[in-house]
PDB file of C-alpha atoms in Angstrom:
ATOM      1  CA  UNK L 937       0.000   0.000   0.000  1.00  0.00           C
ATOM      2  CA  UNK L 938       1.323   3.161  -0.986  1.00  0.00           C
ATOM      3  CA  UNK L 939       2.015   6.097   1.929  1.00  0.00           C
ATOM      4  CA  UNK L 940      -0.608   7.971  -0.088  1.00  0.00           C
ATOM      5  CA  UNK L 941      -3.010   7.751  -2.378  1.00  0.00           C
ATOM      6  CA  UNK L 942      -4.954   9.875  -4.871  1.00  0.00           C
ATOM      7  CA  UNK L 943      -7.421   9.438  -7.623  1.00  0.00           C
ATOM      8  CA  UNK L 944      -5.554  10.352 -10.943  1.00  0.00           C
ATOM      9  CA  UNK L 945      -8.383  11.310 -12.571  1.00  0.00           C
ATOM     10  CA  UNK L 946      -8.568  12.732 -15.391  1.00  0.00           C
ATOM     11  CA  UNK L 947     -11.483  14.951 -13.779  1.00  0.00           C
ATOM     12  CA  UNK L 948     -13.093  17.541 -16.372  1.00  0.00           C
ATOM     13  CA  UNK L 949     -15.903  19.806 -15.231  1.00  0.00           C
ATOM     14  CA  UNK L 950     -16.758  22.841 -16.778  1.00  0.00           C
ATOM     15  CA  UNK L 951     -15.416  26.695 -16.306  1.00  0.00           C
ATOM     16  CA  UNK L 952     -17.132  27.952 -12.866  1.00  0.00           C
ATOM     17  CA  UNK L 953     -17.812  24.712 -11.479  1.00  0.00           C
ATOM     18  CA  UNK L 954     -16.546  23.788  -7.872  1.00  0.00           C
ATOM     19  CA  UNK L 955     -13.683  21.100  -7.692  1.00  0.00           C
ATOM     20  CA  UNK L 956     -12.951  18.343  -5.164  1.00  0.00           C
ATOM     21  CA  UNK L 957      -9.580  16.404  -4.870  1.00  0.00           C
ATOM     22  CA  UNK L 958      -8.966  13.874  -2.253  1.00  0.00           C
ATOM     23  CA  UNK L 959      -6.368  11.697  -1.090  1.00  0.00           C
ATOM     24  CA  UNK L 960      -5.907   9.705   1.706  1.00  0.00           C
ATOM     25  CA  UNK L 961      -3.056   8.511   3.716  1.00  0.00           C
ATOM     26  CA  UNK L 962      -1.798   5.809   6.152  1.00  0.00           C
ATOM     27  CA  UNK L 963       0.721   6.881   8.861  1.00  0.00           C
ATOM     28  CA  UNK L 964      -0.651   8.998  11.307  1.00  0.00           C
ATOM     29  CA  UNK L 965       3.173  10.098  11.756  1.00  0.00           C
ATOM     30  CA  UNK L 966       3.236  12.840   8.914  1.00  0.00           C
ATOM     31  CA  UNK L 967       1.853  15.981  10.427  1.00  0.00           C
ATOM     32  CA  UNK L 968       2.091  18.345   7.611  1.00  0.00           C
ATOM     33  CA  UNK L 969       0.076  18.541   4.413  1.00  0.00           C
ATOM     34  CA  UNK L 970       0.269  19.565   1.116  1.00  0.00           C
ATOM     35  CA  UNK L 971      -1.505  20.811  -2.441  1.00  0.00           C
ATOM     36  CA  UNK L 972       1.189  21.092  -5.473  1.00  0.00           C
ATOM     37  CA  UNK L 973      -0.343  22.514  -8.769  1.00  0.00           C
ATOM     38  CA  UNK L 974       2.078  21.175 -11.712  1.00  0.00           C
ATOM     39  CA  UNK L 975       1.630  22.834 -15.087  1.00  0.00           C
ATOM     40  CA  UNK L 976       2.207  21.002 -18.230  1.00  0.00           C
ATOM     41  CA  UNK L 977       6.099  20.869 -18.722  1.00  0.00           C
ATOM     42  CA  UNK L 978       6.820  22.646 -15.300  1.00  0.00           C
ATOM     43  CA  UNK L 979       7.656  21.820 -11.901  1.00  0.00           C
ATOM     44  CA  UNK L 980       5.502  21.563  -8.953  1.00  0.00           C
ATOM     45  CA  UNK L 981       4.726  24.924  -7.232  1.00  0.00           C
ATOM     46  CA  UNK L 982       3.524  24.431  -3.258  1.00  0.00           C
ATOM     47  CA  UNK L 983      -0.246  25.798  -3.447  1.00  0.00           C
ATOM     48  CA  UNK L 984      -1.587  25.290   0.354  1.00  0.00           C
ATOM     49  CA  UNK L 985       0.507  23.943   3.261  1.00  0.00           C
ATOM     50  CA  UNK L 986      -1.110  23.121   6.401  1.00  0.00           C
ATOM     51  CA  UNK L 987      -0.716  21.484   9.750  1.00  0.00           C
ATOM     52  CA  UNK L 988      -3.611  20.950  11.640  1.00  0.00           C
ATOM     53  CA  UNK L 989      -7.328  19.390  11.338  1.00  0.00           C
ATOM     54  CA  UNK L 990      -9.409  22.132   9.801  1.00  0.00           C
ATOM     55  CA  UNK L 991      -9.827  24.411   6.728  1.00  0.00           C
ATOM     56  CA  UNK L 992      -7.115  26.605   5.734  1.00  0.00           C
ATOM     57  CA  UNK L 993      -8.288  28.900   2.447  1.00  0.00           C
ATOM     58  CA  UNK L 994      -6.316  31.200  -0.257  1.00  0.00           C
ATOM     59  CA  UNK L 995      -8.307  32.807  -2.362  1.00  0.00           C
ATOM     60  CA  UNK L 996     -10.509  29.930  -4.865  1.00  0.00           C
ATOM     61  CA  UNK L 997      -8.774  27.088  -3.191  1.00  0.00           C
ATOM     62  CA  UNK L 998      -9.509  25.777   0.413  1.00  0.00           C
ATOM     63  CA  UNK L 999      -7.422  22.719   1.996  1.00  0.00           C
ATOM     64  CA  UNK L1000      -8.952  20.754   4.201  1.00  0.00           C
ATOM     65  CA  UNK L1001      -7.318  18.176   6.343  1.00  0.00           C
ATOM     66  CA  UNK L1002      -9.410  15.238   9.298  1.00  0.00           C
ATOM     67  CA  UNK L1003      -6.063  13.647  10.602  1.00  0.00           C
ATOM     68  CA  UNK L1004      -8.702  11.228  12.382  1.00  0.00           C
ATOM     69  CA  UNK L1005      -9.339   9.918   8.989  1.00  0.00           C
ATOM     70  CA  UNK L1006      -6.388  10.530   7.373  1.00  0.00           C
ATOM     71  CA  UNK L1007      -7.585  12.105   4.395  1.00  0.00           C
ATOM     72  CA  UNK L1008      -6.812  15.597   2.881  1.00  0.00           C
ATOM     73  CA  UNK L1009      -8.869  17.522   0.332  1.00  0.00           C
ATOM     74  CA  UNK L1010      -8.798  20.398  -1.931  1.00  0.00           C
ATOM     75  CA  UNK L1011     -11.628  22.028  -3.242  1.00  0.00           C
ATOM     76  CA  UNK L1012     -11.234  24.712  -5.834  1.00  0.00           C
ATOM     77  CA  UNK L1013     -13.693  27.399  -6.093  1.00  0.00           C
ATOM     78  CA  UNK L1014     -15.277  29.238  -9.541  1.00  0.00           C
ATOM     79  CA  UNK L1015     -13.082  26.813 -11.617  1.00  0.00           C
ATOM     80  CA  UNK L1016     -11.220  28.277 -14.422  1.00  0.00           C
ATOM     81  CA  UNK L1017      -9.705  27.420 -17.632  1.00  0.00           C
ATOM     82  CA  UNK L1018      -6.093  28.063 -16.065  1.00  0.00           C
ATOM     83  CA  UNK L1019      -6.591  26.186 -12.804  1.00  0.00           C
ATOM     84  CA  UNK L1020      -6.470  23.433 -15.495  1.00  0.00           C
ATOM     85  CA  UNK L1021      -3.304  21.281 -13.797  1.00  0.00           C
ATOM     86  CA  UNK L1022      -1.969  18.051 -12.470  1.00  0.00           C
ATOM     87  CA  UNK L1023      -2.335  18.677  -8.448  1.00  0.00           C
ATOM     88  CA  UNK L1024      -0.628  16.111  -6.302  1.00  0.00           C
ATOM     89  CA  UNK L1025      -1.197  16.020  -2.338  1.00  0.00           C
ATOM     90  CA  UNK L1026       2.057  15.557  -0.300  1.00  0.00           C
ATOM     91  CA  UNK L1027       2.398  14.673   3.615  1.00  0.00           C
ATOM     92  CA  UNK L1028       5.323  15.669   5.469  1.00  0.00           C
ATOM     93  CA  UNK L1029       7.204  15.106   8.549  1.00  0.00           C
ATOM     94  CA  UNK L1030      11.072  15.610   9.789  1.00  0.00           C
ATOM     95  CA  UNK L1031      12.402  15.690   6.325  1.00  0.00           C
ATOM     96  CA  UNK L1032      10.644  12.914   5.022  1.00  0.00           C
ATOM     97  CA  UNK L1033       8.101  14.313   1.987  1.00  0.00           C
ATOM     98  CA  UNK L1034       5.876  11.562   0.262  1.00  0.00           C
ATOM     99  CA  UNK L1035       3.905  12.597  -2.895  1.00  0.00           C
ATOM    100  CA  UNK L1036       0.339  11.243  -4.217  1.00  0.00           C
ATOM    101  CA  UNK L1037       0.060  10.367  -7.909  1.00  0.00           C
ATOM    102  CA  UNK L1038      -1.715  13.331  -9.048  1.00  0.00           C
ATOM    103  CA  UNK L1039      -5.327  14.483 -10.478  1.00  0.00           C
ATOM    104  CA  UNK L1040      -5.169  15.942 -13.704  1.00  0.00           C
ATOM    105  CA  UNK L1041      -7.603  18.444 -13.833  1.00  0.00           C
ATOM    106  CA  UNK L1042      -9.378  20.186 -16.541  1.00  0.00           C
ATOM    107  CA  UNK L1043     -11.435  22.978 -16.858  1.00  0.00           C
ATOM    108  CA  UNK L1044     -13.453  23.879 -20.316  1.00  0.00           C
ATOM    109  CA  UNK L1045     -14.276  27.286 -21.070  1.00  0.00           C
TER     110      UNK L1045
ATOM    111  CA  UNK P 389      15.895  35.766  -8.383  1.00  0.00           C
ATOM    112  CA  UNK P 390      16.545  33.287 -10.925  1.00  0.00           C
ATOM    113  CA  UNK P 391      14.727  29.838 -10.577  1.00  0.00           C
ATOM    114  CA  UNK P 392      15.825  26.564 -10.369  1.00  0.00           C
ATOM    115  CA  UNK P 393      17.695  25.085 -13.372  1.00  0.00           C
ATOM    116  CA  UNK P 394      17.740  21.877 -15.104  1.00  0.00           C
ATOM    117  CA  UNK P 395      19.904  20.677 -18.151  1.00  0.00           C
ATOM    118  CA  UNK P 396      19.103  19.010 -20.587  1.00  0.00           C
ATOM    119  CA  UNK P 397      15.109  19.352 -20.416  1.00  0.00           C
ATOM    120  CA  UNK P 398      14.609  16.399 -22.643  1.00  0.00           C
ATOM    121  CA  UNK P 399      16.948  13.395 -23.332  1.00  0.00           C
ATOM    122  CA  UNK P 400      16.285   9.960 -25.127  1.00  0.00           C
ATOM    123  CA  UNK P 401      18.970   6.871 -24.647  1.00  0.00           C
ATOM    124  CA  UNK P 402      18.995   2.904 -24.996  1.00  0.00           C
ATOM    125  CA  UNK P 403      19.247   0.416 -22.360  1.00  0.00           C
ATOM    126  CA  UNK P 404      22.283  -0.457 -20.800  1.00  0.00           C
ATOM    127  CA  UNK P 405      23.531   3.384 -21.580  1.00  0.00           C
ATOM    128  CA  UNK P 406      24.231   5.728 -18.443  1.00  0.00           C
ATOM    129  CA  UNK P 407      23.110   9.038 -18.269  1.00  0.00           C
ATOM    130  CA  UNK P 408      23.794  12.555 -16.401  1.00  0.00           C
ATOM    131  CA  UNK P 409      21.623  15.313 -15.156  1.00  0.00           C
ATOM    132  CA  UNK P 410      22.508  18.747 -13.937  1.00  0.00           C
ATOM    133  CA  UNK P 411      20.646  20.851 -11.480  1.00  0.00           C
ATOM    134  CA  UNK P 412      21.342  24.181 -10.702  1.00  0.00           C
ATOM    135  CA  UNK P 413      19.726  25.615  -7.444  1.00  0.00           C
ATOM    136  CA  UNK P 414      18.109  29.130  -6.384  1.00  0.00           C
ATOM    137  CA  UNK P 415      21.511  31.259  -5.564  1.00  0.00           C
ATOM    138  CA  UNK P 416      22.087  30.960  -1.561  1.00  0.00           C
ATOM    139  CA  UNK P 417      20.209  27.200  -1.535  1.00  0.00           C
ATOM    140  CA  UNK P 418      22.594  24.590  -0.150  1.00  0.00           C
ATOM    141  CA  UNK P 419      19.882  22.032  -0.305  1.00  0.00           C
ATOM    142  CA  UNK P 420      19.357  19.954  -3.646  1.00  0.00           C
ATOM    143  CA  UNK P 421      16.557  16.846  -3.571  1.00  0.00           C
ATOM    144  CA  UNK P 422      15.959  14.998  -6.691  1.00  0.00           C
ATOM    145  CA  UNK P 423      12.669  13.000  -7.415  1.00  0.00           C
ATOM    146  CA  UNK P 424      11.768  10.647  -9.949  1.00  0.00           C
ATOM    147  CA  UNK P 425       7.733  11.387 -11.364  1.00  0.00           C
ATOM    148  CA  UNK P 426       6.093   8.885 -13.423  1.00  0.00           C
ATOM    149  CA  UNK P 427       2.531   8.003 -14.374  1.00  0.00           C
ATOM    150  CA  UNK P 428       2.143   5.321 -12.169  1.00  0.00           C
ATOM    151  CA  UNK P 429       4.007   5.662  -8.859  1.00  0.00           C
ATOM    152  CA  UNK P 430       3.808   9.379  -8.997  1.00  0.00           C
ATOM    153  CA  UNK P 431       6.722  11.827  -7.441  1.00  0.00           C
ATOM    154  CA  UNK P 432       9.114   9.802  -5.937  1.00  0.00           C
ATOM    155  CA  UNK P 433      12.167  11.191  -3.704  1.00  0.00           C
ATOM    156  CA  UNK P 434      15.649   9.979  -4.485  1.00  0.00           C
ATOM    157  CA  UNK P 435      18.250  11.570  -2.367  1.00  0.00           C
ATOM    158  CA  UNK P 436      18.874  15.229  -1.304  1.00  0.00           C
ATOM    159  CA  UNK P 437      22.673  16.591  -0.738  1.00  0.00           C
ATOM    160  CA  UNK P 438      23.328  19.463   1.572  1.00  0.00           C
ATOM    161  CA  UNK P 439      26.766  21.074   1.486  1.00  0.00           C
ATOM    162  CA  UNK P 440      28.398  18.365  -0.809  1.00  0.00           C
ATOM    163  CA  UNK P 441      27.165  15.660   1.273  1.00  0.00           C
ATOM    164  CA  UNK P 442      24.246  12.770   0.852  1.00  0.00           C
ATOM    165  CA  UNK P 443      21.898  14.062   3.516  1.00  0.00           C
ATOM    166  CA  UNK P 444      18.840  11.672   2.788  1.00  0.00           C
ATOM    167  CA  UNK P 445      18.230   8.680   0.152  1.00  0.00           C
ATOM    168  CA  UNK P 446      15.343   7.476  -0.643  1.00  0.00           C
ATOM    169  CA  UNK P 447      14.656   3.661  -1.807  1.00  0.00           C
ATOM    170  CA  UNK P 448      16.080   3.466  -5.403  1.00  0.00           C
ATOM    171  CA  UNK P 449      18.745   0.977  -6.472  1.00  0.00           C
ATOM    172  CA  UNK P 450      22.876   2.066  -6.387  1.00  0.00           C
ATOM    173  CA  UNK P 451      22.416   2.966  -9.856  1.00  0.00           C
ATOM    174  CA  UNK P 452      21.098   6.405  -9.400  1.00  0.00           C
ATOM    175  CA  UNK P 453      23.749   8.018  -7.725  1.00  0.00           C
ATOM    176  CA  UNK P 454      24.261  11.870  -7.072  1.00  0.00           C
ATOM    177  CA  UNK P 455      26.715  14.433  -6.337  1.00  0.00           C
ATOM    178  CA  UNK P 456      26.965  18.193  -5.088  1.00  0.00           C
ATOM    179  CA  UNK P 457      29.857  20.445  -5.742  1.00  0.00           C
ATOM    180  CA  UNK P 458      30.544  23.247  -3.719  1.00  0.00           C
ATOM    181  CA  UNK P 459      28.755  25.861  -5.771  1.00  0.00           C
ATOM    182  CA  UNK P 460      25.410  23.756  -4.855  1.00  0.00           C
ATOM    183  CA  UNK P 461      24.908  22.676  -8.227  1.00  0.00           C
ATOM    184  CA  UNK P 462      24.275  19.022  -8.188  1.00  0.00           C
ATOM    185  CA  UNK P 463      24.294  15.789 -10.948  1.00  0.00           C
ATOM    186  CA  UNK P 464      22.701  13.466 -10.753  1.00  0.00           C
ATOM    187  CA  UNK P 465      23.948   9.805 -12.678  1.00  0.00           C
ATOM    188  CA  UNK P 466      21.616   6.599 -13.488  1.00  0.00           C
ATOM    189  CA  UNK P 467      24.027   3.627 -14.948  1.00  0.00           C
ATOM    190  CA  UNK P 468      22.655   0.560 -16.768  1.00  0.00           C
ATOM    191  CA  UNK P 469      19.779   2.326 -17.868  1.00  0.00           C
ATOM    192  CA  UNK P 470      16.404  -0.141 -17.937  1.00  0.00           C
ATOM    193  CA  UNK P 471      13.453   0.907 -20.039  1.00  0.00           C
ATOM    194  CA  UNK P 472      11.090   2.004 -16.441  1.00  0.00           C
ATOM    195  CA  UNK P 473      13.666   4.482 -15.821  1.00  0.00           C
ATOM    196  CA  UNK P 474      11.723   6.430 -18.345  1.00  0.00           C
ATOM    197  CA  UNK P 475      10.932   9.169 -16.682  1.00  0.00           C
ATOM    198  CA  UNK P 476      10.718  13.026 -15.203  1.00  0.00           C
ATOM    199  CA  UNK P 477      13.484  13.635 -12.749  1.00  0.00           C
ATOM    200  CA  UNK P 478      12.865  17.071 -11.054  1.00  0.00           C
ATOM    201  CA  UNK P 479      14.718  18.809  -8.461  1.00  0.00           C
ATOM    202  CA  UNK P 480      14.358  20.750  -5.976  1.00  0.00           C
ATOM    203  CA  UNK P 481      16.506  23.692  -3.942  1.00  0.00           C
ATOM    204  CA  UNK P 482      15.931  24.965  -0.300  1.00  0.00           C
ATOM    205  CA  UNK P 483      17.820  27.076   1.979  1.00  0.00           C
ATOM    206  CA  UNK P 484      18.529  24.150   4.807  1.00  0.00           C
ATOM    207  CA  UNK P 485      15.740  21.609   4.551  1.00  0.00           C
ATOM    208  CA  UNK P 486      13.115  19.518   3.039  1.00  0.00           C
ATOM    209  CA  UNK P 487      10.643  21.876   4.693  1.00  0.00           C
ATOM    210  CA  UNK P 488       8.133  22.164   2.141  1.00  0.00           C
ATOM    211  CA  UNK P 489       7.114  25.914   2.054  1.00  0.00           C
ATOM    212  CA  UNK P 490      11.165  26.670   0.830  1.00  0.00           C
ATOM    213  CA  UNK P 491      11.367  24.176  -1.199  1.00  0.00           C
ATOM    214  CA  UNK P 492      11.139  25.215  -5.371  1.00  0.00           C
ATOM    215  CA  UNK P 493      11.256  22.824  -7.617  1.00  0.00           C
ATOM    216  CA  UNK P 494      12.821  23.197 -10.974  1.00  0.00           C
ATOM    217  CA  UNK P 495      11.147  22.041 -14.308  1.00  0.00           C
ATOM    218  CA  UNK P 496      12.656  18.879 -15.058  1.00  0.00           C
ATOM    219  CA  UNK P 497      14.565  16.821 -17.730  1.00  0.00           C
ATOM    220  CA  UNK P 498      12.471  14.109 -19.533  1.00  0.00           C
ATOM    221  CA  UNK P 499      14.441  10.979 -20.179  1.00  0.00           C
ATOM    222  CA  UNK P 500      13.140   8.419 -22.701  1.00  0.00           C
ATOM    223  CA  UNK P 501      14.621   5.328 -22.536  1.00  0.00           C
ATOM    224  CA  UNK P 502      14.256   3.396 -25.700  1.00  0.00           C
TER     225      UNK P 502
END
């Protein structure tokens, strides 16, 4: 079983619509989460970064993370066309960084 | 600043070649971690190197193999290449750690392996 996993889609809703991404993890050890957005032919870029249980929002995009459960989410607000993306959830903890898959995620105008 | 730097962006070799990438970190980052992405097992973390030195590995066979010079700029060598070691190998730079809120990540070389 991997450390985390993620549905890799692909997910395509239309422009406006509101978009959920999950993943879920297995040791209760990693204490910080993470949302990357990864462009087509780019790098990751760190979009949220969190800590604790709860909702932590920027803007369209709200991370959401029930350690009880182990499982983080994402939910992007008033899709648009350029939030279009691979987004991969990440836990950390004392240097150790484990990745999900990724969703790839499109959004038509 | 400048970003993170990666040469070649796209390389193609046969099995049983070896190959070398370059990484060239944020100025002032002494931290370089290198990942392997593919479709199916996602980002996965190779090693990092902090001030020349092999700081963390992660579970990949001795033929990946890395190096930092004293600049920071690291390379990063697979031997024997096999076909699955098709692949996106990113890195990434930091100031001191792994923390993930100073890490960047750079935009990758793209190795076929035919």
């Amino acid at each position: 079983q991997k450390e985390v996993e993620q549905d890799p889609g692909p997910l395509s809703v239309p422009e406006g619509a509101i978009v959920s991404l999950n993943c879920t993890y297995s040791n209760s050890a990693f204490q910080y989460f993470m949302w990357y957005r990864q462009y087509s032919r780019k790098g990751p870029e760190l979009l949220m970064y969190t800590y604790s249980s709860g909702n932590k929002e920027d803007g369209r995009f709200t991370a959401q993370v029930d350690k009880s459960s182990k499982y983080i989410s994402l939910f992007i607000r008033d899709s648009q066309p350029s939030d279009s993306a691979t987004y991969l959830c990440a836990i950390y903890n004392n240097n150790d960084m484990r990745f999900g898959a990724g969703t790839r995620l499109t959004v038509k105008p | 600043k400048a970003g993170v730097t990666q040469t070649p962006r796209y390389l193609i070799k046969t099995r049983g070649q070896q190959v070398t990438l370059s990484c060239s970190p944020i100025s002032g980052h002494r931290s370089v971690s290198w990942y392997q992405q593919t479709p199916g097992q996602g980002l996965q973390f190779l090693f990092e190197y902090f001030s020349e030195t092999q700081r963390n590995k992660g579970n990949f066979p001795g033929r990946f193999s890395g190096r930092q010079f004293s600049n920071s700029r690291s390379e990063m060598n697979v031997s024997t290449l096999e076909l699955g070691d098709s692949a996106l190998y990113l890195c990434a730079s930091s100031p001191m750690s792994l923390a993930p809120n100073e890490q960047f990540f750079g935009p990758g070389t793209r190795l076929t392996v035919l």
